[in-house]
Short mmCIF file of C-alpha atoms in Angstrom, two decimals:
data_model
loop_
_atom_site.label_atom_id
_atom_site.label_comp_id
_atom_site.label_asym_id
_atom_site.label_seq_id
_atom_site.Cartn_x
_atom_site.Cartn_y
_atom_site.Cartn_z
CA MET A 1 -8.95 -18.41 -32.42
CA GLN A 2 -7.38 -18.56 -35.56
CA ALA A 3 -3.54 -19.14 -36.18
CA ALA A 4 -1.27 -19.12 -39.07
CA GLU A 5 2.12 -20.59 -39.46
CA ILE A 6 4.49 -19.20 -41.92
CA HIS A 7 7.92 -20.06 -43.37
CA PHE A 8 10.26 -17.78 -44.58
CA GLY A 9 13.77 -18.76 -45.32
CA ARG A 10 14.85 -20.80 -42.77
CA GLY A 11 12.32 -19.07 -39.96
CA VAL A 12 9.00 -20.29 -38.82
CA PHE A 13 6.76 -17.69 -37.52
CA TRP A 14 3.50 -18.78 -35.93
CA GLY A 15 0.81 -15.96 -35.43
CA VAL A 16 -2.35 -16.09 -33.30
CA GLN A 17 -5.10 -13.09 -33.23
CA TYR A 18 -5.38 -13.12 -29.77
CA HIS A 19 -3.35 -12.60 -26.88
CA PRO A 20 -3.98 -16.04 -24.89
CA GLU A 21 -1.19 -14.70 -22.31
CA ILE A 22 -3.93 -12.04 -21.20
CA GLY A 23 -6.19 -12.99 -18.00
CA LEU A 24 -9.56 -11.84 -17.78
CA ASP A 25 -8.35 -9.48 -14.55
CA GLU A 26 -6.51 -7.60 -16.80
CA VAL A 27 -9.21 -7.29 -19.78
CA ALA A 28 -11.18 -6.31 -16.89
CA GLY A 29 -8.37 -3.65 -15.79
CA ALA A 30 -8.59 -2.45 -19.82
CA LEU A 31 -11.67 -1.82 -19.90
CA ARG A 32 -11.96 0.42 -16.94
CA ARG A 33 -9.04 2.04 -18.28
CA GLN A 34 -11.08 2.44 -21.90
CA ALA A 35 -14.33 3.60 -19.95
CA ASP A 36 -14.76 6.74 -21.28
CA GLY A 37 -13.70 5.46 -24.96
CA LEU A 38 -16.28 2.89 -24.73
CA VAL A 39 -19.27 5.07 -23.54
CA GLU A 40 -18.46 7.80 -26.19
CA ALA A 41 -18.09 4.47 -29.29
CA GLY A 42 -21.87 3.64 -27.95
CA LEU A 43 -20.58 0.48 -27.03
CA ALA A 44 -21.90 1.39 -23.38
CA ALA A 45 -24.49 3.70 -21.99
CA GLY A 46 -22.14 5.10 -19.01
CA HIS A 47 -19.52 4.33 -17.12
CA ASP A 48 -21.55 2.36 -14.72
CA ASP A 49 -22.34 0.11 -17.41
CA VAL A 50 -18.91 -0.11 -18.18
CA GLU A 51 -18.07 -1.11 -14.56
CA ALA A 52 -20.81 -3.86 -14.15
CA TYR A 53 -19.14 -5.49 -17.70
CA ALA A 54 -15.89 -5.30 -16.23
CA GLY A 55 -16.74 -6.41 -12.58
CA GLN A 56 -18.56 -9.62 -14.15
CA VAL A 57 -14.91 -10.29 -16.03
CA GLU A 58 -13.17 -9.73 -13.21
CA THR A 59 -15.36 -12.28 -10.66
CA LEU A 60 -15.08 -14.88 -13.60
CA HIS A 61 -11.21 -14.49 -13.59
CA ARG A 62 -11.52 -15.32 -9.80
CA GLU A 63 -14.39 -17.99 -10.33
CA PRO A 64 -13.62 -19.44 -13.46
CA GLY A 65 -16.23 -22.74 -13.33
CA ARG A 66 -18.86 -19.56 -13.05
CA ARG A 67 -20.55 -21.17 -16.47
CA ASP A 68 -23.26 -18.50 -15.36
CA LEU A 69 -20.81 -15.84 -15.92
CA ALA A 70 -18.86 -17.40 -18.70
CA TRP A 71 -22.22 -17.53 -20.90
CA GLN A 72 -23.62 -14.08 -20.10
CA LEU A 73 -20.39 -13.11 -21.58
CA GLY A 74 -19.98 -14.86 -24.24
CA LEU A 75 -16.89 -16.46 -23.57
CA ASP A 76 -15.79 -20.56 -23.22
CA GLU A 77 -13.35 -22.64 -21.47
CA GLN A 78 -11.14 -21.50 -24.48
CA VAL A 79 -10.96 -18.59 -22.53
CA THR A 80 -11.77 -19.32 -18.72
CA ASP A 81 -9.48 -22.00 -18.64
CA GLU A 82 -6.32 -20.69 -18.22
CA ARG A 83 -4.55 -24.06 -19.29
CA LEU A 84 -6.72 -24.81 -22.51
CA ARG A 85 -6.50 -20.60 -23.10
CA ARG A 86 -2.32 -21.38 -23.41
CA ALA A 87 -2.11 -24.38 -24.90
CA GLU A 88 -1.23 -22.68 -28.25
CA MET A 89 1.74 -20.81 -26.74
CA ARG A 90 3.06 -24.16 -24.91
CA ASN A 91 2.62 -25.77 -28.17
CA PHE A 92 4.39 -23.22 -29.89
CA ILE A 93 7.47 -23.23 -27.13
CA GLU A 94 7.93 -26.71 -27.44
CA ALA A 95 7.77 -26.61 -31.07
CA LEU A 96 10.53 -24.27 -30.86
CA GLY A 97 12.82 -26.18 -28.14
CA ARG A 98 12.28 -29.98 -30.63
CA GLU A 99 13.50 -27.88 -33.36
CA GLY A 100 16.51 -26.02 -31.73
CA LEU A 101 15.59 -22.91 -32.00
CA LEU A 102 14.94 -21.69 -28.78
CA ALA A 103 17.98 -19.72 -27.21
CA VAL A 104 17.40 -19.62 -23.56
CA GLY A 105 20.11 -19.78 -21.80
CA LYS A 106 22.53 -18.88 -24.23
#
């Protein structure tokens, strides 16, 4: 993951390169929905390959401790462990609260 903190005027922007709020189940669904494009782009030989890959991703979502699948998919605990994956979002929200910038309940 890469992140940046940008200060402009009185504001602070934190940007991250990926969407940690998206679970692997949603990634599997997106792969299935985009199967035609993945095949056309040459990223998969056919729809069966997309389905097999999406199935592995979905299984890893249900069974995040499957180190074998994580390794095959090239993923580590920063993706498979929800708490680690969402740590930067949590840090951002906590920082907003500390700085009085969180507008919850206003």
